[in-house]
Amino acid sequence: MNEHDTLGERLAQQGISRRAFLKFCTAVATMMALPPGAASAIAEALVKAMRPSVIWLSFQECTGCTESLTRSHTPTLENMIFDMISLDYHHTLQAASGFGAEKSREDAMKEFYGKYLLLVDGSIPMNDGGVYSTIAGRTNLDLLQEVAKGAAAIVAVGTCAAFGGIPNARPNPTGAVAVSDIITDKPIVNISGCPPIPVVITGVLAHYLTFGELPELDNLGRPKSFYGESIHDRCYRRPFYDQGKFAKSFDDEGARNGWCLFELGCKGPTTHNACATTKWNGGTSFPIESGHGCIGCSEPHFWDAGSFYSALSMPASPLELATDAAVVGAAVGVAVSVANRAKKDAAKSAHTTTTIADLEK
Amino acid sequence: MSLHNISIRVEAETGYSVGSLRALLAEIAAHLETLARDGASGSIDLNSLPFAPGEYEQLRQLLGQGEVSAHIEAIGPSEVIETRYPGVWWVTHYNVEGDIVADMLEITDIPAIIRSQPEDIAGGLELLRAQLNDEVQQ
Ligand code: SF4
């Protein structure tokens, strides 16, 4: 069997019925946040789709992104997506090691030059010649530049690859940067989140397979279908926010009644992600449903944006107060980037070490 | 172990709702009106809705169960249930592990997933002919 034949051929070989395939396409439509009615159009396109070669590079990361994907609640679906791609290099998942592993990457790069997808998780250290993270004796920077050259597109998986993430948090000892800080001549999709929602990763892959192009992106390079709305826009506690009913501590009457967590530091209003609808752990819940505010992990510099437990409108420094007040009335898409820039600057000028007291604020 | 095996009791009966169910029911009614008038089908992806805890279970209770229910085995089970309101179908697709991979309301006379697909019909015919040929040869 040819490793890179069409999906239709592979499904036929596996004896999968058209009805089963239609069901699968319905799941894919849901995954891509498209209307369920799109399933038959997806089926038509997918049957003819060629399996693209995928090279996955892991840099300064905690493997949480890979864990999120491989332990996601729809293993069969994700397996089918993996069936739809040819994962030619992923040093955590592949069986090959050492020279054999690097050779499979080089072979895939040669055979599918200009056509393969490059997935990256983790940030790239730039300080001291990039010595802080190396693979097979080569720096992450060196490897990224080489593999990016022949890639059709790059998917930055997780907040580290997308925006620098935790390695990039002050004082950023390794000089960690995002993929887009280095590669500027390739289409890049940022799938931020710490970790990102697994279905968003597979949804983007499915979109690329189905339509042969990357999905529409927001101003931070994230797919609009998943990051188009804020957590706050889709939060089931929103009616309480609108009524001004706020929990004031984690164990008061308001908290028990499921009121809004804004005053307890919820970053939902400035955070764009699909957690409120996609949820986590097989659709069980998401942080706000468990009684904790959103920490904003899919936004740039979320780690340095002040305490997770201080309210957006009551920030530590007056500078943030002014900007965040403006956020409320401003257009959301633009406002978020403004807020983040302000947070970054404010954070730079007023950095304090986080203490237990901060958590109790 | 699948998450569905862990017995978590969701506070369904408490009637706790932040008001989104009413909006959803109104949307279903609008779809049903279109179906009745023009015969045009519609669907609502339940995965994309921000349910408050218990609201999903309440929706199940509200829509109830009608005359038809079908079970499909295709890369994992699927449940197709006509609700108490004819024309409103609850379609849930599971994977082999029993996790939900798609969950929606279809407002239509019959959900597409129930129909035999032309490709499968052709395949079935081929199979039947082959069997007939075998019997002739024996
Ligand atoms: S809990 Fe957070 S996201 Fe939800 S309504 Fe309150 S502030 Fe918005």
Tab-separated table of N, CA, C and O in Angstrom, chain A residues 192-281:
chain	number	residue	atom	x	y	z
A	192	SER	N	-2.823	28.310	19.887
A	192	SER	CA	-2.347	28.599	21.232
A	192	SER	C	-3.209	27.920	22.280
A	192	SER	O	-4.317	27.459	22.017
A	193	GLY	N	-2.676	27.906	23.497
A	193	GLY	CA	-3.326	27.230	24.614
A	193	GLY	C	-2.258	26.461	25.344
A	193	GLY	O	-1.290	26.019	24.733
A	194	CYS	N	-2.413	26.345	26.646
A	194	CYS	CA	-1.349	25.715	27.437
A	194	CYS	C	-1.959	24.633	28.314
A	194	CYS	O	-2.162	24.849	29.485
A	195	PRO	N	-2.261	23.441	27.732
A	195	PRO	CA	-2.070	23.044	26.329
A	195	PRO	C	-3.252	23.485	25.470
A	195	PRO	O	-4.293	23.870	25.994
A	196	PRO	N	-3.099	23.382	24.150
A	196	PRO	CA	-4.227	23.687	23.276
A	196	PRO	C	-5.269	22.573	23.313
A	196	PRO	O	-4.955	21.448	23.686
A	197	ILE	N	-6.493	22.908	22.931
A	197	ILE	CA	-7.570	21.921	22.900
A	197	ILE	C	-7.269	20.929	21.772
A	197	ILE	O	-7.053	21.341	20.637
A	198	PRO	N	-7.238	19.621	22.106
A	198	PRO	CA	-6.849	18.628	21.088
A	198	PRO	C	-7.662	18.727	19.803
A	198	PRO	O	-7.117	18.619	18.705
A	199	VAL	N	-8.960	18.933	19.950
A	199	VAL	CA	-9.811	18.940	18.775
A	199	VAL	C	-9.484	20.134	17.863
A	199	VAL	O	-9.745	20.122	16.674
A	200	VAL	N	-8.873	21.170	18.427
A	200	VAL	CA	-8.484	22.314	17.605
A	200	VAL	C	-7.275	21.934	16.737
A	200	VAL	O	-7.189	22.301	15.563
A	201	ILE	N	-6.376	21.150	17.308
A	201	ILE	CA	-5.217	20.690	16.539
A	201	ILE	C	-5.699	19.833	15.362
A	201	ILE	O	-5.356	20.087	14.204
A	202	THR	N	-6.520	18.824	15.669
A	202	THR	CA	-6.992	17.937	14.610
A	202	THR	C	-7.926	18.669	13.655
A	202	THR	O	-7.946	18.381	12.466
A	203	GLY	N	-8.701	19.613	14.186
A	203	GLY	CA	-9.600	20.389	13.336
A	203	GLY	C	-8.837	21.151	12.264
A	203	GLY	O	-9.245	21.208	11.103
A	204	VAL	N	-7.703	21.735	12.651
A	204	VAL	CA	-6.893	22.481	11.684
A	204	VAL	C	-6.289	21.536	10.638
A	204	VAL	O	-6.274	21.828	9.445
A	205	LEU	N	-5.827	20.364	11.104
A	205	LEU	CA	-5.293	19.370	10.157
A	205	LEU	C	-6.384	18.931	9.187
A	205	LEU	O	-6.168	18.838	7.974
A	206	ALA	N	-7.592	18.671	9.728
A	206	ALA	CA	-8.706	18.240	8.887
A	206	ALA	C	-9.066	19.325	7.880
A	206	ALA	O	-9.365	19.045	6.719
A	207	HIS	N	-9.007	20.565	8.312
A	207	HIS	CA	-9.311	21.680	7.412
A	207	HIS	C	-8.314	21.723	6.259
A	207	HIS	O	-8.682	21.884	5.100
A	208	TYR	N	-7.050	21.553	6.593
A	208	TYR	CA	-6.002	21.581	5.572
A	208	TYR	C	-6.195	20.436	4.578
A	208	TYR	O	-6.064	20.610	3.366
A	209	LEU	N	-6.539	19.277	5.102
A	209	LEU	CA	-6.776	18.111	4.260
A	209	LEU	C	-7.995	18.296	3.356
A	209	LEU	O	-7.979	17.946	2.185
A	210	THR	N	-9.056	18.810	3.954
A	210	THR	CA	-10.318	18.944	3.226
A	210	THR	C	-10.240	20.018	2.162
A	210	THR	O	-10.646	19.817	1.029
A	211	PHE	N	-9.738	21.168	2.542
A	211	PHE	CA	-9.792	22.303	1.627
A	211	PHE	C	-8.454	22.625	0.974
A	211	PHE	O	-8.360	23.524	0.148
A	212	GLY	N	-7.417	21.901	1.369
A	212	GLY	CA	-6.105	22.124	0.774
A	212	GLY	C	-5.496	23.457	1.125
A	212	GLY	O	-4.557	23.923	0.486
A	213	GLU	N	-6.042	24.117	2.118
A	213	GLU	CA	-5.458	25.400	2.537
A	213	GLU	C	-5.703	25.587	4.030
A	213	GLU	O	-6.480	24.839	4.640
A	214	LEU	N	-5.047	26.575	4.603
A	214	LEU	CA	-5.197	26.800	6.032
A	214	LEU	C	-6.496	27.554	6.309
A	214	LEU	O	-6.970	28.294	5.454
A	215	PRO	N	-7.068	27.375	7.487
A	215	PRO	CA	-8.306	28.088	7.815
A	215	PRO	C	-8.059	29.588	7.968
A	215	PRO	O	-6.909	30.031	8.060
A	216	GLU	N	-9.136	30.335	7.989
A	216	GLU	CA	-9.037	31.793	8.148
A	216	GLU	C	-8.501	32.120	9.546
A	216	GLU	O	-8.905	31.501	10.521
A	217	LEU	N	-7.582	33.090	9.617
A	217	LEU	CA	-6.912	33.368	10.884
A	217	LEU	C	-7.270	34.736	11.456
A	217	LEU	O	-7.650	35.642	10.718
A	218	ASP	N	-7.121	34.871	12.777
A	218	ASP	CA	-7.338	36.177	13.406
A	218	ASP	C	-6.034	36.977	13.383
A	218	ASP	O	-5.048	36.552	12.794
A	219	ASN	N	-6.042	38.129	14.048
A	219	ASN	CA	-4.867	39.004	13.958
A	219	ASN	C	-3.637	38.437	14.681
A	219	ASN	O	-2.542	38.947	14.561
A	220	LEU	N	-3.832	37.362	15.445
A	220	LEU	CA	-2.685	36.721	16.097
A	220	LEU	C	-2.360	35.380	15.431
A	220	LEU	O	-1.678	34.530	16.013
A	221	GLY	N	-2.894	35.178	14.220
A	221	GLY	CA	-2.573	33.974	13.468
A	221	GLY	C	-3.314	32.725	13.928
A	221	GLY	O	-2.910	31.611	13.612
A	222	ARG	N	-4.392	32.899	14.683
A	222	ARG	CA	-5.140	31.745	15.188
A	222	ARG	C	-6.393	31.520	14.342
A	222	ARG	O	-7.018	32.485	13.886
A	223	PRO	N	-6.781	30.239	14.145
A	223	PRO	CA	-7.975	29.977	13.339
A	223	PRO	C	-9.226	30.609	13.957
A	223	PRO	O	-9.538	30.369	15.115
A	224	LYS	N	-9.916	31.411	13.137
A	224	LYS	CA	-11.072	32.158	13.635
A	224	LYS	C	-12.192	31.255	14.127
A	224	LYS	O	-12.944	31.617	15.016
A	225	SER	N	-12.315	30.062	13.504
A	225	SER	CA	-13.435	29.213	13.893
A	225	SER	C	-13.329	28.769	15.354
A	225	SER	O	-14.332	28.452	15.973
A	226	PHE	N	-12.130	28.779	15.910
A	226	PHE	CA	-11.980	28.364	17.304
A	226	PHE	C	-11.655	29.534	18.236
A	226	PHE	O	-11.958	29.497	19.418
A	227	TYR	N	-10.987	30.560	17.692
A	227	TYR	CA	-10.550	31.666	18.544
A	227	TYR	C	-11.295	32.963	18.215
A	227	TYR	O	-10.904	34.030	18.658
A	228	GLY	N	-12.342	32.838	17.407
A	228	GLY	CA	-13.057	34.032	16.962
A	228	GLY	C	-13.807	34.735	18.073
A	228	GLY	O	-14.048	35.936	18.005
A	229	GLU	N	-14.199	33.981	19.081
A	229	GLU	CA	-14.949	34.601	20.169
A	229	GLU	C	-14.178	34.454	21.466
A	229	GLU	O	-13.370	33.539	21.623
A	230	SER	N	-14.462	35.331	22.412
A	230	SER	CA	-13.772	35.222	23.692
A	230	SER	C	-14.479	34.193	24.569
A	230	SER	O	-15.637	33.837	24.321
A	231	ILE	N	-13.771	33.736	25.588
A	231	ILE	CA	-14.372	32.829	26.572
A	231	ILE	C	-15.619	33.500	27.162
A	231	ILE	O	-16.664	32.890	27.321
A	232	HIS	N	-15.465	34.771	27.462
A	232	HIS	CA	-16.541	35.586	28.054
A	232	HIS	C	-17.787	35.599	27.160
A	232	HIS	O	-18.911	35.532	27.642
A	233	ASP	N	-17.575	35.673	25.824
A	233	ASP	CA	-18.702	35.698	24.878
A	233	ASP	C	-19.533	34.421	24.958
A	233	ASP	O	-20.723	34.434	24.692
A	234	ARG	N	-18.855	33.309	25.230
A	234	ARG	CA	-19.531	32.006	25.187
A	234	ARG	C	-19.708	31.395	26.577
A	234	ARG	O	-20.104	30.254	26.702
A	235	CYS	N	-19.408	32.147	27.617
A	235	CYS	CA	-19.455	31.598	28.971
A	235	CYS	C	-20.891	31.473	29.465
A	235	CYS	O	-21.678	32.398	29.328
A	236	TYR	N	-21.202	30.322	30.060
A	236	TYR	CA	-22.567	30.142	30.551
A	236	TYR	C	-22.835	31.004	31.776
A	236	TYR	O	-23.975	31.185	32.180
A	237	ARG	N	-21.779	31.570	32.407
A	237	ARG	CA	-21.990	32.462	33.565
A	237	ARG	C	-22.236	33.903	33.135
A	237	ARG	O	-22.428	34.790	33.964
A	238	ARG	N	-22.175	34.129	31.843
A	238	ARG	CA	-22.305	35.485	31.322
A	238	ARG	C	-23.570	36.223	31.785
A	238	ARG	O	-23.510	37.414	32.115
A	239	PRO	N	-24.731	35.540	31.824
A	239	PRO	CA	-25.920	36.260	32.309
A	239	PRO	C	-25.711	36.860	33.702
A	239	PRO	O	-26.235	37.941	33.990
A	240	PHE	N	-24.909	36.208	34.558
A	240	PHE	CA	-24.645	36.751	35.892
A	240	PHE	C	-23.752	37.984	35.803
A	240	PHE	O	-23.931	38.947	36.532
A	241	TYR	N	-22.800	37.921	34.891
A	241	TYR	CA	-21.932	39.095	34.668
A	241	TYR	C	-22.799	40.287	34.273
A	241	TYR	O	-22.675	41.379	34.812
A	242	ASP	N	-23.710	40.018	33.316
A	242	ASP	CA	-24.563	41.103	32.826
A	242	ASP	C	-25.484	41.649	33.919
A	242	ASP	O	-25.845	42.821	33.904
A	243	GLN	N	-25.836	40.797	34.877
A	243	GLN	CA	-26.696	41.235	35.984
A	243	GLN	C	-25.880	41.809	37.142
A	243	GLN	O	-26.427	42.187	38.172
A	244	GLY	N	-24.559	41.789	37.005
A	244	GLY	CA	-23.697	42.306	38.076
A	244	GLY	C	-23.617	41.381	39.275
A	244	GLY	O	-23.371	41.817	40.394
A	245	LYS	N	-23.860	40.079	39.067
A	245	LYS	CA	-23.773	39.135	40.184
A	245	LYS	C	-22.413	38.445	40.152
A	245	LYS	O	-22.144	37.620	39.274
A	246	PHE	N	-21.555	38.831	41.119
A	246	PHE	CA	-20.191	38.317	41.127
A	246	PHE	C	-19.874	37.546	42.400
A	246	PHE	O	-20.262	37.971	43.490
A	247	ALA	N	-19.165	36.425	42.258
A	247	ALA	CA	-18.624	35.739	43.434
A	247	ALA	C	-17.477	36.599	43.950
A	247	ALA	O	-16.681	37.110	43.167
A	248	LYS	N	-17.415	36.789	45.284
A	248	LYS	CA	-16.364	37.635	45.851
A	248	LYS	C	-15.238	36.802	46.446
A	248	LYS	O	-14.156	37.302	46.720
A	249	SER	N	-15.523	35.558	46.739
A	249	SER	CA	-14.473	34.629	47.163
A	249	SER	C	-14.876	33.254	46.659
A	249	SER	O	-15.995	33.063	46.193
A	250	PHE	N	-13.926	32.318	46.759
A	250	PHE	CA	-14.196	31.019	46.155
A	250	PHE	C	-15.197	30.172	46.932
A	250	PHE	O	-15.601	29.120	46.475
A	251	ASP	N	-15.569	30.650	48.144
A	251	ASP	CA	-16.496	29.816	48.908
A	251	ASP	C	-17.696	30.603	49.433
A	251	ASP	O	-18.325	30.209	50.398
A	252	ASP	N	-17.971	31.737	48.807
A	252	ASP	CA	-19.113	32.498	49.312
A	252	ASP	C	-20.419	32.042	48.628
A	252	ASP	O	-20.424	31.158	47.769
A	253	GLU	N	-21.471	32.688	49.022
A	253	GLU	CA	-22.806	32.392	48.497
A	253	GLU	C	-22.819	32.476	46.962
A	253	GLU	O	-23.323	31.598	46.270
A	254	GLY	N	-22.197	33.552	46.442
A	254	GLY	CA	-22.164	33.773	44.990
A	254	GLY	C	-21.466	32.628	44.269
A	254	GLY	O	-21.940	32.137	43.247
A	255	ALA	N	-20.351	32.175	44.837
A	255	ALA	CA	-19.607	31.064	44.220
A	255	ALA	C	-20.484	29.823	44.196
A	255	ALA	O	-20.523	29.100	43.193
A	256	ARG	N	-21.205	29.611	45.292
A	256	ARG	CA	-22.077	28.436	45.354
A	256	ARG	C	-23.221	28.530	44.357
A	256	ARG	O	-23.704	27.526	43.850
A	257	ASN	N	-23.647	29.758	44.083
A	257	ASN	CA	-24.745	29.938	43.123
A	257	ASN	C	-24.263	29.961	41.676
A	257	ASN	O	-25.046	30.181	40.760
A	258	GLY	N	-22.967	29.811	41.487
A	258	GLY	CA	-22.435	29.771	40.129
A	258	GLY	C	-22.344	31.138	39.475
A	258	GLY	O	-22.381	31.260	38.256
A	259	TRP	N	-22.185	32.205	40.290
A	259	TRP	CA	-22.104	33.538	39.712
A	259	TRP	C	-20.778	33.766	38.995
A	259	TRP	O	-19.849	32.974	39.110
A	260	CYS	N	-20.709	34.891	38.324
A	260	CYS	CA	-19.547	35.243	37.507
A	260	CYS	C	-18.262	35.351	38.343
A	260	CYS	O	-18.265	35.843	39.465
A	261	LEU	N	-17.146	34.901	37.768
A	261	LEU	CA	-15.866	34.857	38.485
A	261	LEU	C	-14.943	36.032	38.148
A	261	LEU	O	-13.753	36.016	38.462
A	262	PHE	N	-15.523	37.037	37.528
A	262	PHE	CA	-14.737	38.191	37.088
A	262	PHE	C	-13.895	38.790	38.221
A	262	PHE	O	-12.706	39.034	38.066
A	263	GLU	N	-14.508	39.003	39.374
A	263	GLU	CA	-13.797	39.658	40.479
A	263	GLU	C	-12.768	38.741	41.133
A	263	GLU	O	-11.946	39.189	41.914
A	264	LEU	N	-12.844	37.448	40.790
A	264	LEU	CA	-11.847	36.511	41.316
A	264	LEU	C	-10.718	36.308	40.302
A	264	LEU	O	-9.919	35.383	40.414
A	265	GLY	N	-10.685	37.177	39.317
A	265	GLY	CA	-9.535	37.173	38.401
A	265	GLY	C	-9.774	36.529	37.052
A	265	GLY	O	-8.831	36.319	36.292
A	266	CYS	N	-11.017	36.204	36.733
A	266	CYS	CA	-11.274	35.542	35.454
A	266	CYS	C	-10.782	36.389	34.270
A	266	CYS	O	-11.095	37.572	34.169
A	267	LYS	N	-9.988	35.765	33.396
A	267	LYS	CA	-9.460	36.480	32.224
A	267	LYS	C	-10.294	36.196	30.976
A	267	LYS	O	-9.861	36.465	29.859
A	268	GLY	N	-11.475	35.608	31.191
A	268	GLY	CA	-12.363	35.282	30.069
A	268	GLY	C	-12.616	36.434	29.105
A	268	GLY	O	-12.620	36.240	27.893
A	269	PRO	N	-12.820	37.656	29.620
A	269	PRO	CA	-13.131	38.761	28.694
A	269	PRO	C	-12.011	39.086	27.703
A	269	PRO	O	-12.262	39.644	26.645
A	270	THR	N	-10.763	38.780	28.044
A	270	THR	CA	-9.679	39.126	27.118
A	270	THR	C	-9.028	37.875	26.507
A	270	THR	O	-7.962	37.949	25.921
A	271	THR	N	-9.678	36.725	26.671
A	271	THR	CA	-9.086	35.474	26.191
A	271	THR	C	-9.917	34.846	25.089
A	271	THR	O	-11.129	34.690	25.237
A	272	HIS	N	-9.253	34.502	24.005
A	272	HIS	CA	-9.950	33.876	22.882
A	272	HIS	C	-9.575	32.409	22.783
A	272	HIS	O	-8.410	32.073	22.618
A	273	ASN	N	-10.569	31.571	22.909
A	273	ASN	CA	-10.371	30.123	22.798
A	273	ASN	C	-11.748	29.460	22.777
A	273	ASN	O	-12.765	30.133	22.942
A	274	ALA	N	-11.772	28.142	22.581
A	274	ALA	CA	-13.051	27.442	22.417
A	274	ALA	C	-13.440	26.634	23.653
A	274	ALA	O	-14.383	25.847	23.602
A	275	CYS	N	-12.741	26.838	24.790
A	275	CYS	CA	-12.988	26.017	25.985
A	275	CYS	C	-14.449	26.019	26.433
A	275	CYS	O	-14.966	24.994	26.868
A	276	ALA	N	-15.121	27.183	26.333
A	276	ALA	CA	-16.481	27.310	26.868
A	276	ALA	C	-17.466	26.409	26.141
A	276	ALA	O	-18.486	26.028	26.713
A	277	THR	N	-17.186	26.067	24.886
A	277	THR	CA	-18.102	25.191	24.160
A	277	THR	C	-17.510	23.799	23.941
A	277	THR	O	-18.181	22.802	24.151
A	278	THR	N	-16.251	23.732	23.557
A	278	THR	CA	-15.624	22.423	23.316
A	278	THR	C	-15.408	21.679	24.630
A	278	THR	O	-15.558	20.471	24.708
A	279	LYS	N	-15.076	22.435	25.650
A	279	LYS	CA	-14.794	21.895	26.983
A	279	LYS	C	-13.627	20.892	26.970
A	279	LYS	O	-13.005	20.683	25.935
A	280	TRP	N	-13.346	20.325	28.141
A	280	TRP	CA	-12.195	19.440	28.308
A	280	TRP	C	-12.624	18.085	28.842
A	280	TRP	O	-13.741	17.930	29.324
A	281	ASN	N	-11.705	17.145	28.795
A	281	ASN	CA	-11.934	15.807	29.352
A	281	ASN	C	-13.225	15.194	28.831
A	281	ASN	O	-14.123	14.856	29.592
